[in-house]
Amino acid sequence: MPAASPTSSVRNPENRASIKRLTREHFALYRGYLDGVSVEQLHATYGDATTDVRATRRLIGLLRDTLSGAARRTRDVEATHLLRLRPGSIPEAQRLAASEMPTLEAYRESVDPDGFHSEAELLELYRAEFPQENTPSVDRRTTRNARLRRRQVDALARMEASLVQAPRPDHPVASWLEPSIAHRLQNTGIHTLGDLLGFIERRGHRWYANVARVGPKAARRIVEWLALHADSLLHMLSKRALTPRRRLSSNDPALVRPRQSGIVPIESLDVPTEIDGSAGTNRLRNPGLPCPMSTDLQAIDAWLATRQHSPHTARAYRREAERLLLWAVNERKKALSSLDSADCTEYIGTFLADPQPAARWVGRAKIERNHPDWRPFVGALSNRSRETAQAILHAMGQWLVAQNYWGHNPFSNAPAVAIGPRIDVSGRSLNHGQWQNVVQAACRVQYSQRELRDYLALNLAYSTGLRRAELARATTGWLTQSALGSGPANGWQLVIPGKGRATRTIPVPQAVMELVEESLRARGLPGDPGVCPADTPLLTHFRTGNSLTPDGMGQVFRRLFSWAALLSTPQNPVGDRARSNASTHWVRHTHSHHALESGADCREIQLRLGHANLSTTLLYVKAGHHGPVVNGKSGVLPTR
């Protein structure tokens, strides 16, 4: 029994009159005891680190009583006697000789492995080398004891074959694991070994973080014990459940879920043949207009393959197609190609507004697609999100009709979603006083590397109006110098790549460039962005030096706004909504409002923000003003 086997009967036997479940670990422990291994060594190998050697000594006594009692009940008189003999009752041959005299067989193997000497010659050599110990009585005792030891080993093997039990998925955790650990697992809702296996698979390698007072060492022992009994438990823990996610590449086979029905990601969905779309009521039945796609899954895959404009766009399109397909198959019990206008209207108007049953459709945010707890929703969709979903699905329907897969587009007659203004200009930006609080909260006399990175992120976002993903992707290669007017000074510009060949150019204030140079030097790089490799990120993780993800960038700004809330004043409060909801888009809105209030032209702001339509930019125009303009310039932070 390895150290990773914290069975309750092994760990705390003193509270039991007998052992309810005898395992192979028990027999391994008792076999070592009969072989003469010290109790201290047995405790180090098989005992619990939270107990002392007395617990293992008590367990050995309990095993002796349990095994001999079981042998007595089966009328195995020999085993009853042999298994109660203590170490030393059957001494080995070497224990009889002060000079550690070997047996005759061991002597023959060491001096005459090829059998050159006869039996008489070998015995004469043996007695000549060990004259004191080699007597007929010693030989007889050695033979008798060796035979007795073999009988004892055979008796223990017989008892093991008839009594040993293996853990099963339906066994309670309390019957196998240490009582204190089992109690903590039960408090978490884990009552059987099957529950424990499922919990670890769902939570991953840090599953123990969700169990009070179970640390990584205890978790490792439990996992190793489960692996030891994987055959009887009928489950081997997956690589995904045992390996930190950062150590698995995105295409690692361990991250691929098997094909199955139910609420699962589209790449793992197994659709029954009768509703896979091959016989859908909306399929175009015209032999003269062939279609290479046979099922709804194939049709969705083909459509998504044509919509790879950007990772963000691809995710949005896949998400909406996936949700509709799952709803059709699991709720409507029909193929995607059998949905009619009434189905589509109910889906957009009712289901997306409140996905029910929530336990089936709604899950926690930030769960990977390969995780068993993944769900297609994290909550009800807003009117704006439902409008977007309807637009995407309508476009998918038009494409499927054009490809001769659908006979008509069922989303064509779906009523439009009633929505308000596209941009909440009044509730998602800060006035100048509030913005000063945010700047003051991020400003330091002496910066750590992370504080400097955060202050640069705040400056860069406010002075350029970049989106969160653009801030995360920004590199020194995006920075270019251009002559300002006819003077000798050179100014910096940020050239942001867009879809296709579309780019936009934004001037970067000198104060922000000074922060960029200081941040590069703090990371051990040349201060001149033009000297750095073009793929050097402007904003990085302060420990790893890798580019921040968009989510990581969002965490930076949430932390900055939390600091600002601590410095807010009655005149310029940074309210609870800003503290809990503020994001990079708040800074983008604030940048636009302040720039427009300072007299910047709407078309200039449109180009700077990358809006496709001027009407979107005009939504930023407000009837009133926030207050005095910062430095009298648009989109420029006050310097330190």
C-alpha positions as a printed Julia matrix, in Angstrom:
640×3 Matrix{Float64}:
   0.0     0.0     0.0
   1.72    3.22   -1.1
   1.71    6.35    0.96
  -1.05    7.66   -1.22
  -3.63    5.21    0.18
  -5.5     7.03    2.94
  -8.11    4.33    3.67
 -10.2     4.83    6.77
  -9.55    1.31    8.03
  -5.82    1.81    7.64
  -5.67    5.27    9.13
  -7.76    5.06   12.28
  -8.21    1.4    13.23
  -8.23    2.06   16.97
 -11.87    3.1    16.76
 -12.95   -0.16   15.12
 -13.47   -3.62   16.58
 -12.76   -5.14   13.18
 -11.87   -4.03    9.67
 -14.89   -3.92    7.4
 -12.95   -3.86    4.15
  -9.67   -5.73    3.75
  -7.63   -4.36    0.87
  -4.44   -5.42   -0.81
  -2.75   -2.59    1.04
  -3.68   -4.25    4.33
  -2.14   -7.52    3.21
   0.99   -5.76    1.97
   1.36   -4.13    5.38
   0.89   -7.4     7.27
   3.19   -9.29    4.9
   5.92   -6.78    5.65
   5.27   -7.23    9.36
   5.62  -11.02    9.11
   8.82  -10.55    7.11
  10.31   -8.72   10.07
  10.19   -5.13    8.74
  10.25   -2.72   11.67
   7.03   -1.02   12.69
   8.72    2.36   12.19
   9.53    1.51    8.58
   6.03    0.15    7.99
   4.56    3.36    9.37
   6.78    5.47    7.1
   5.68    3.43    4.08
   2.01    2.77    4.8
   1.03    5.1     7.62
  -0.69    8.46    7.62
   1.58   11.46    8.05
  -0.91   12.97   10.5
  -0.53   10.05   12.96
   2.43    8.53   14.78
   3.8     4.99   14.79
   1.33    3.89   17.47
  -1.5     4.0    14.93
   0.33    1.54   12.66
   1.15   -0.7    15.65
  -2.53   -0.79   16.62
  -3.47   -1.54   13.02
  -1.09   -4.52   12.91
  -2.71   -5.95   16.04
  -6.15   -5.4    14.55
  -5.1    -7.09   11.31
  -3.75  -10.07   13.26
  -7.06  -10.5    15.07
  -9.14   -9.94   11.94
  -7.17  -12.38    9.78
  -6.95  -15.14   12.36
 -10.67  -14.74   13.14
 -11.53  -14.98    9.45
  -9.33  -18.1     9.14
 -11.06  -19.64   12.14
 -14.48  -19.06   10.6
 -13.37  -20.86    7.44
 -11.92  -23.71    9.55
  -8.43  -23.03    8.21
  -6.67  -24.16   11.37
  -3.19  -23.86    9.87
  -3.75  -20.25    8.81
  -5.29  -19.42   12.19
  -2.07  -20.5    13.9
   0.49  -19.27   11.36
  -0.95  -15.77   10.94
  -0.76  -15.12   14.68
   2.97  -15.95   14.87
   5.03  -12.86   15.5
   8.24  -12.04   13.62
  11.09  -14.06   15.15
   8.89  -17.07   15.81
  10.13  -18.46   12.51
  13.74  -17.21   12.34
  15.52  -17.1     9.03
  18.69  -19.12    8.57
  20.93  -16.08    8.73
  19.53  -15.18   12.13
  21.02  -18.4    13.59
  24.59  -17.48   12.78
  26.5   -14.64   14.4
  28.64  -14.44   11.27
  25.53  -14.25    9.01
  26.07  -17.79    7.75
  24.41  -18.35    4.34
  22.24  -21.33    3.55
  23.76  -24.2     1.64
  21.77  -23.23   -1.42
  23.0   -19.63   -1.27
  26.56  -20.86   -0.77
  26.31  -23.12   -3.83
  25.08  -20.2    -5.98
  27.98  -18.01   -4.85
  30.91  -20.45   -5.13
  29.74  -23.06   -7.63
  27.04  -21.64   -9.94
  28.06  -24.03  -12.78
  27.71  -27.21  -10.64
  31.36  -28.25  -10.94
  31.56  -29.78   -7.44
  29.64  -32.8    -6.3
  27.22  -32.56   -3.37
  29.76  -34.09   -0.99
  32.57  -31.79   -2.15
  30.38  -28.72   -1.81
  29.26  -29.74    1.69
  32.9   -30.28    2.73
  33.81  -26.8     1.46
  30.81  -25.3     3.24
  31.67  -26.94    6.61
  35.29  -25.92    6.23
  34.33  -22.28    5.76
  31.6   -22.26    8.48
  32.78  -24.87   10.98
  31.06  -23.41   14.08
  27.59  -22.84   12.75
  27.28  -25.71   10.34
  25.87  -28.49   12.51
  23.17  -31.03   11.73
  20.81  -29.33   14.2
  21.23  -25.99   12.51
  20.58  -27.53    9.1
  17.43  -29.19   10.38
  16.18  -25.96   11.97
  16.96  -24.02    8.81
  15.01  -26.46    6.67
  12.09  -26.56    9.11
  11.89  -22.79    9.4
  12.1   -22.24    5.66
   9.24  -24.72    5.2
   7.23  -23.01    7.93
   7.78  -19.57    6.36
   6.56  -20.88    3.03
   3.41  -22.23    4.7
   2.87  -18.89    6.41
   3.23  -17.01    3.12
   0.82  -19.46    1.47
  -1.69  -19.01    4.28
  -1.59  -15.24    3.91
  -2.03  -15.59    0.14
  -5.09  -17.82    0.67
  -6.66  -15.29    2.99
  -5.9   -12.46    0.56
  -7.52  -14.31   -2.33
 -10.72  -14.93   -0.35
 -11.05  -11.74    1.71
  -9.53   -8.84   -0.22
 -11.99   -6.23   -1.48
 -11.53   -3.59   -4.13
 -13.1    -0.12   -4.06
 -16.14    0.35   -6.26
 -17.7     3.58   -7.56
 -20.77    3.17   -5.33
 -18.74    2.69   -2.14
 -18.99    5.57    0.37
 -15.86    7.67    0.67
 -16.05    7.13    4.44
 -15.37    3.42    4.0
 -12.08    4.0     2.18
 -10.66    7.41    2.98
  -9.46    8.83    6.23
 -12.5     9.89    8.33
 -11.44   13.54    8.59
 -10.9    13.77    4.81
 -14.12   11.85    4.1
 -16.05   14.24    6.36
 -14.73   17.27    4.46
 -15.61   15.67    1.14
 -19.12   14.87    2.38
 -19.58   18.49    3.42
 -18.9    19.4    -0.22
 -21.52   16.96   -1.47
 -19.12   14.13   -2.33
 -20.53   10.95   -0.79
 -19.28    8.09   -2.95
 -16.07    7.32   -4.79
 -17.98    7.86   -8.04
 -18.94   11.33   -6.83
 -15.28   12.01   -6.07
 -14.13   10.91   -9.52
 -16.77   13.06  -11.21
 -15.88   16.06   -9.03
 -12.19   15.82   -9.95
 -13.02   15.47  -13.66
 -15.23   18.57  -13.55
 -12.96   20.78  -11.46
  -9.57   19.82  -12.89
  -6.21   19.49  -11.2
  -7.04   22.11   -8.54
 -10.26   20.36   -7.52
  -9.24   20.45   -3.87
  -9.55   24.26   -3.84
 -13.3    23.72   -3.68
 -13.06   21.44   -0.63
 -12.5    23.12    2.73
  -9.31   22.11    4.55
  -8.04   19.76    1.85
  -4.66   20.85    0.57
  -2.5    19.81   -2.4
  -0.65   17.07   -0.48
  -3.81   15.33    0.67
  -5.28   15.78   -2.82
  -2.23   14.18   -4.41
  -2.5    11.17   -2.08
  -6.18   10.76   -2.93
  -5.55   11.03   -6.68
  -2.7     8.51   -6.53
  -4.91    6.12   -4.56
  -7.69    6.49   -7.14
  -5.19    5.79   -9.91
  -3.99    2.67   -8.06
  -7.55    1.32   -8.05
  -8.58    2.58  -11.48
  -9.48   -0.94  -12.69
 -11.93   -1.69   -9.89
 -13.31    1.86   -9.96
 -13.85    1.5   -13.72
 -12.43    4.96  -14.31
  -8.97    6.33  -15.02
  -8.74   10.05  -14.32
  -8.17   11.94  -17.55
  -5.06   13.89  -18.42
  -7.16   17.05  -18.53
  -8.24   16.51  -14.91
  -4.69   15.92  -13.67
  -2.66   18.43  -15.69
  -2.61   22.23  -15.29
  -4.3    23.84  -18.28
  -1.23   25.96  -19.07
   0.73   22.78  -19.74
  -1.69   21.61  -22.43
  -1.64   23.07  -25.9
  -4.92   24.12  -27.48
  -4.85   21.1   -29.82
  -3.91   18.55  -27.15
  -6.07   15.39  -27.53
  -6.73   15.54  -23.78
  -8.88   18.62  -24.37
 -11.17   16.92  -26.88
 -14.44   15.77  -25.39
 -15.91   12.55  -26.77
 -18.93   12.74  -29.04
 -22.11   12.73  -26.99
 -25.67   14.02  -26.94
 -27.02   16.7   -24.66
 -25.83   20.24  -23.95
 -22.25   20.01  -25.2
 -20.07   22.14  -27.5
 -20.88   21.76  -31.16
 -17.55   20.05  -31.91
 -18.51   17.26  -29.45
 -22.22   17.05  -30.28
 -23.58   13.71  -31.45
 -26.9    14.38  -33.19
 -29.29   11.42  -33.63
 -29.66   10.4   -37.25
 -33.39   11.09  -37.33
 -32.86   14.8   -36.52
 -29.42   15.42  -38.05
 -30.94   17.5   -40.87
 -30.53   15.01  -43.67
 -34.32   14.72  -43.84
 -35.24   18.2   -42.58
 -38.56   19.67  -43.72
 -36.79   22.86  -44.88
 -34.24   21.07  -47.04
 -34.21   22.11  -50.69
 -35.39   19.13  -52.74
 -34.2    19.96  -56.24
 -31.95   17.45  -58.0
 -30.91   20.17  -60.41
 -29.37   22.23  -57.58
 -26.95   19.9   -55.84
 -25.6    20.69  -52.35
 -22.41   19.11  -50.98
 -23.68   19.31  -47.36
 -25.8    16.47  -46.01
 -26.37   17.31  -42.34
 -26.89   20.42  -40.23
 -23.5    20.0   -38.57
 -21.79   19.93  -41.94
 -23.75   22.99  -43.04
 -22.8    24.98  -39.93
 -19.14   23.99  -40.28
 -19.14   25.1   -43.92
 -20.77   28.43  -43.03
 -18.33   29.1   -40.17
 -15.4    28.35  -42.48
 -16.45   31.35  -44.58
 -16.73   33.67  -41.58
 -13.16   33.71  -40.3
 -12.7    37.49  -40.52
 -11.23   37.61  -37.02
 -11.1    35.35  -33.96
 -13.74   37.5   -32.28
 -16.09   37.3   -35.27
 -15.58   33.55  -35.61
 -16.4    33.0   -31.92
 -19.54   35.13  -32.13
 -20.84   33.3   -35.21
 -20.06   29.87  -33.77
 -21.74   30.79  -30.48
 -25.04   31.77  -32.11
 -25.15   28.8   -34.49
 -24.25   26.45  -31.64
 -26.97   27.79  -29.34
 -29.64   27.47  -32.02
 -28.63   23.93  -32.94
 -28.56   22.81  -29.29
 -31.97   24.37  -28.69
 -33.48   22.72  -31.77
 -32.1    19.27  -30.92
 -32.62   19.29  -27.15
 -35.72   21.44  -26.66
 -37.63   21.18  -29.92
 -36.47   17.61  -30.61
 -36.2    18.45  -34.29
 -33.5    19.12  -36.84
 -32.17   22.62  -37.41
 -33.4    22.19  -40.98
 -36.92   21.59  -39.7
 -37.32   24.86  -37.78
 -40.06   27.15  -39.05
 -40.77   30.86  -38.55
 -42.74   30.23  -35.36
 -39.8    28.29  -33.88
 -37.35   31.05  -34.75
 -39.63   33.74  -33.33
 -39.96   31.85  -30.03
 -36.22   31.23  -29.91
 -35.3    34.92  -30.34
 -38.18   36.43  -28.41
 -38.61   34.0   -25.51
 -35.78   31.54  -25.07
 -32.82   33.91  -25.51
 -34.48   36.4   -23.15
 -34.59   33.71  -20.43
 -32.94   30.34  -21.21
 -34.87   27.75  -19.23
 -34.38   25.44  -17.48
 -31.44   27.48  -16.21
 -29.77   24.49  -14.55
 -29.47   22.94  -17.98
 -28.58   25.95  -20.11
 -26.87   28.51  -17.89
 -23.43   28.02  -16.36
 -20.63   30.0   -14.8
 -18.46   32.33  -16.84
 -14.88   31.52  -17.81
 -15.42   27.75  -18.15
 -13.51   26.12  -20.97
 -15.45   24.38  -23.7
 -13.94   20.99  -22.88
 -15.07   21.21  -19.25
 -18.1    19.08  -18.24
 -19.68   22.13  -16.56
 -19.65   24.16  -19.78
 -22.99   25.68  -20.75
 -23.88   27.83  -23.8
 -25.2    30.73  -21.65
 -24.03   32.67  -18.62
 -27.39   34.39  -18.22
 -30.29   35.92  -20.1
 -29.44   37.95  -23.19
 -30.12   41.67  -23.34
 -32.21   43.14  -26.13
 -29.04   44.3   -27.85
 -27.51   40.79  -27.66
 -30.72   39.22  -28.98
 -30.74   41.67  -31.88
 -27.16   40.68  -32.68
 -28.05   36.99  -32.46
 -30.98   37.49  -34.82
 -28.81   39.33  -37.34
 -26.16   36.59  -37.29
 -28.7    33.77  -37.64
 -30.52   35.61  -40.43
 -27.22   35.91  -42.29
 -26.59   32.19  -41.74
 -30.05   31.39  -43.12
 -29.45   33.52  -46.22
 -26.16   31.74  -46.85
 -27.73   28.28  -46.44
 -30.47   29.23  -48.92
 -27.83   30.49  -51.36
 -25.98   27.18  -51.02
 -29.13   25.22  -51.92
 -29.24   23.66  -48.45
 -32.4    25.36  -47.11
 -35.53   25.96  -49.1
 -36.23   29.29  -47.36
 -34.85   31.37  -44.49
 -37.12   30.98  -41.41
 -35.57   34.07  -39.79
 -36.78   36.36  -42.58
 -40.2    36.86  -40.99
 -39.06   36.97  -37.35
 -40.11   40.28  -35.68
 -37.32   42.72  -34.88
 -36.11   43.04  -31.3
 -37.04   46.34  -29.66
 -33.83   47.99  -28.48
 -32.75   51.31  -27.07
 -29.73   53.43  -27.97
 -26.78   51.41  -29.17
 -24.35   53.15  -26.82
 -25.23   54.21  -23.28
 -23.4    57.52  -23.46
 -24.77   58.77  -20.16
 -23.93   55.82  -17.95
 -20.61   54.5   -19.19
 -18.2    57.4   -19.06
 -16.62   59.68  -16.47
 -16.64   63.44  -16.11
 -13.35   65.3   -15.79
 -13.36   65.3   -12.02
 -13.99   61.58  -11.83
 -11.31   60.98  -14.43
  -8.83   62.96  -12.35
  -9.55   60.58   -9.47
  -8.74   57.6   -11.67
  -5.48   59.21  -12.82
  -4.51   60.13   -9.27
  -5.2    56.59   -8.04
  -2.86   55.12  -10.67
  -0.1    57.71  -10.25
   2.93   56.89   -8.07
   6.11   58.7    -7.04
   8.04   55.46   -7.53
   6.56   52.77   -9.78
   6.87   49.03   -9.56
   6.92   47.29  -12.94
   3.25   46.38  -12.67
   2.22   49.86  -11.53
   4.11   51.39  -14.44
   2.41   48.96  -16.83
  -1.02   49.86  -15.41
  -0.37   53.6   -15.61
   0.8    53.23  -19.21
  -2.33   51.21  -20.05
  -4.52   53.97  -18.61
  -2.66   56.69  -20.53
  -2.62   54.76  -23.79
  -6.31   53.84  -23.63
  -7.42   57.4   -22.83
  -5.21   59.14  -25.36
  -6.07   56.78  -28.25
  -9.51   55.33  -27.5
  -8.34   51.81  -28.37
 -10.56   48.8   -27.75
  -9.58   46.22  -25.15
  -8.39   43.65  -27.69
  -6.39   46.32  -29.55
  -4.62   47.35  -26.35
  -3.73   43.72  -25.71
  -2.35   43.27  -29.27
  -0.49   46.58  -29.51
   3.23   46.19  -30.26
   6.17   48.46  -30.92
   5.72   47.61  -34.61
   2.49   49.62  -34.55
   4.39   52.79  -33.55
   5.75   54.96  -36.35
   7.34   58.41  -36.44
   6.24   61.19  -38.77
   7.3    64.82  -39.22
   5.06   67.34  -37.51
   4.54   70.31  -39.79
   7.73   71.91  -41.05
   9.62   71.7   -37.76
  12.43   69.25  -37.01
  10.53   67.49  -34.24
   9.15   64.08  -34.96
   5.83   62.85  -33.54
   4.7    59.29  -32.89
   1.65   57.64  -34.37
  -0.05   54.35  -33.66
  -1.09   52.44  -36.8
  -3.82   49.93  -35.9
  -4.42   47.11  -38.4
  -8.07   46.39  -39.09
 -10.11   43.94  -41.12
  -8.66   43.26  -44.53
  -6.48   46.21  -45.55
  -8.28   48.79  -43.42
  -6.04   50.56  -40.92
  -6.38   53.67  -38.84
  -3.69   56.03  -37.59
  -3.86   57.74  -34.2
  -1.38   60.33  -32.9
   0.25   59.44  -29.59
   1.05   62.35  -27.2
   4.67   62.85  -26.2
   3.81   62.28  -22.53
   2.47   58.82  -23.4
   5.54   58.02  -25.49
   7.73   58.86  -22.52
   5.8    56.28  -20.51
   6.25   53.73  -23.31
  10.0    54.3   -23.32
  10.2    54.09  -19.52
   8.19   50.86  -19.51
  10.44   49.27  -22.14
  13.56   50.15  -20.13
  11.99   48.73  -16.97
  11.58   45.43  -18.84
  15.28   45.41  -19.83
  14.63   46.5   -23.44
  15.91   49.48  -25.41
  13.98   52.62  -24.62
  13.52   53.45  -28.3
  10.49   51.54  -29.68
  12.01   51.71  -33.15
  15.0    49.61  -32.0
  12.89   46.89  -30.35
  11.66   43.91  -32.39
   8.41   44.75  -34.15
   6.47   42.08  -32.21
   7.42   43.49  -28.78
   4.13   43.98  -26.89
   3.55   47.39  -25.33
   1.62   45.94  -22.37
   2.79   42.67  -20.84
   2.3    40.48  -17.83
   4.67   41.9   -15.24
   6.0    38.44  -14.28
   6.1    36.42  -17.51
   6.67   39.25  -19.99
   4.04   37.75  -22.31
   1.33   39.81  -23.96
  -1.75   40.42  -21.87
  -4.93   38.74  -23.05
  -8.06   40.86  -23.53
  -9.42   39.4   -20.3
  -6.17   40.25  -18.54
  -6.45   43.8   -19.85
  -9.96   43.99  -18.44
  -8.64   42.96  -15.02
  -6.1    45.78  -15.15
  -8.81   48.4   -15.64
 -11.12   46.9   -13.04
  -8.28   47.16  -10.53
  -7.58   50.77  -11.55
 -11.2    51.76  -11.08
 -11.3    50.01   -7.71
  -8.36   52.12   -6.58
 -10.09   55.25   -7.89
 -13.2    54.48   -5.85
 -11.11   54.74   -2.68
 -10.05   58.31   -3.63
 -13.45   59.54   -4.81
 -14.85   62.72   -3.29
 -18.42   63.94   -2.72
 -17.91   66.43   -5.55
 -16.56   63.79   -7.98
 -17.6    60.37   -6.74
 -16.56   57.23   -8.59
 -19.77   55.36   -7.91
 -20.53   51.74   -7.23
 -21.48   51.14  -10.87
 -18.11   52.39  -12.09
 -16.29   50.37   -9.47
 -18.07   47.13  -10.4
 -18.68   47.58  -14.15
 -15.99   49.96  -15.42
 -13.89   48.58  -18.23
 -11.69   49.66  -21.11
 -14.85   50.66  -22.97
 -15.59   53.24  -20.24
 -12.2    54.78  -21.0
 -13.0    54.65  -24.73
 -16.29   56.49  -24.12
 -14.6    58.98  -21.8
 -11.94   59.65  -24.43
 -14.64   60.36  -27.05
 -16.73   62.63  -24.81
 -13.75   64.67  -23.66
 -12.42   65.0   -27.2
 -15.77   66.16  -28.58
 -16.22   68.63  -25.73
 -12.82   70.12  -26.51
 -13.97   70.86  -30.05
 -12.67   67.86  -31.98
 -14.45   67.12  -35.23
 -16.86   64.16  -35.23
 -15.31   62.7   -38.37
 -11.87   62.83  -36.78
 -13.21   60.92  -33.77
 -14.93   58.46  -36.11
 -11.62   57.64  -37.79
  -9.81   57.46  -34.48
 -12.34   55.03  -32.96
 -12.71   52.97  -36.12
 -16.49   53.39  -36.4
 -17.86   52.22  -39.72
 -20.72   54.76  -39.62
 -20.68   58.37  -38.48
 -24.07   57.8   -36.82
 -22.35   55.64  -34.22
 -19.91   58.41  -33.36
 -22.71   60.97  -33.15
 -24.21   58.98  -30.27
 -21.35   60.3   -28.15
 -22.45   63.88  -28.62
 -24.23   65.03  -25.45
 -26.36   68.06  -24.68
 -24.28   69.1   -21.66
 -20.6    69.21  -20.78
 -18.78   67.21  -18.13
 -16.62   70.08  -16.98
 -13.37   71.81  -17.88
 -11.33   70.21  -20.62
  -8.19   68.36  -19.55
  -5.12   70.43  -20.53
  -7.27   72.1   -23.2
  -6.51   69.18  -25.52
  -8.54   66.21  -26.7
  -7.57   62.81  -25.46
  -4.39   63.79  -23.59
  -3.71   62.81  -20.0
  -2.11   65.26  -17.62
   1.56   64.45  -17.18
   3.05   63.41  -13.89
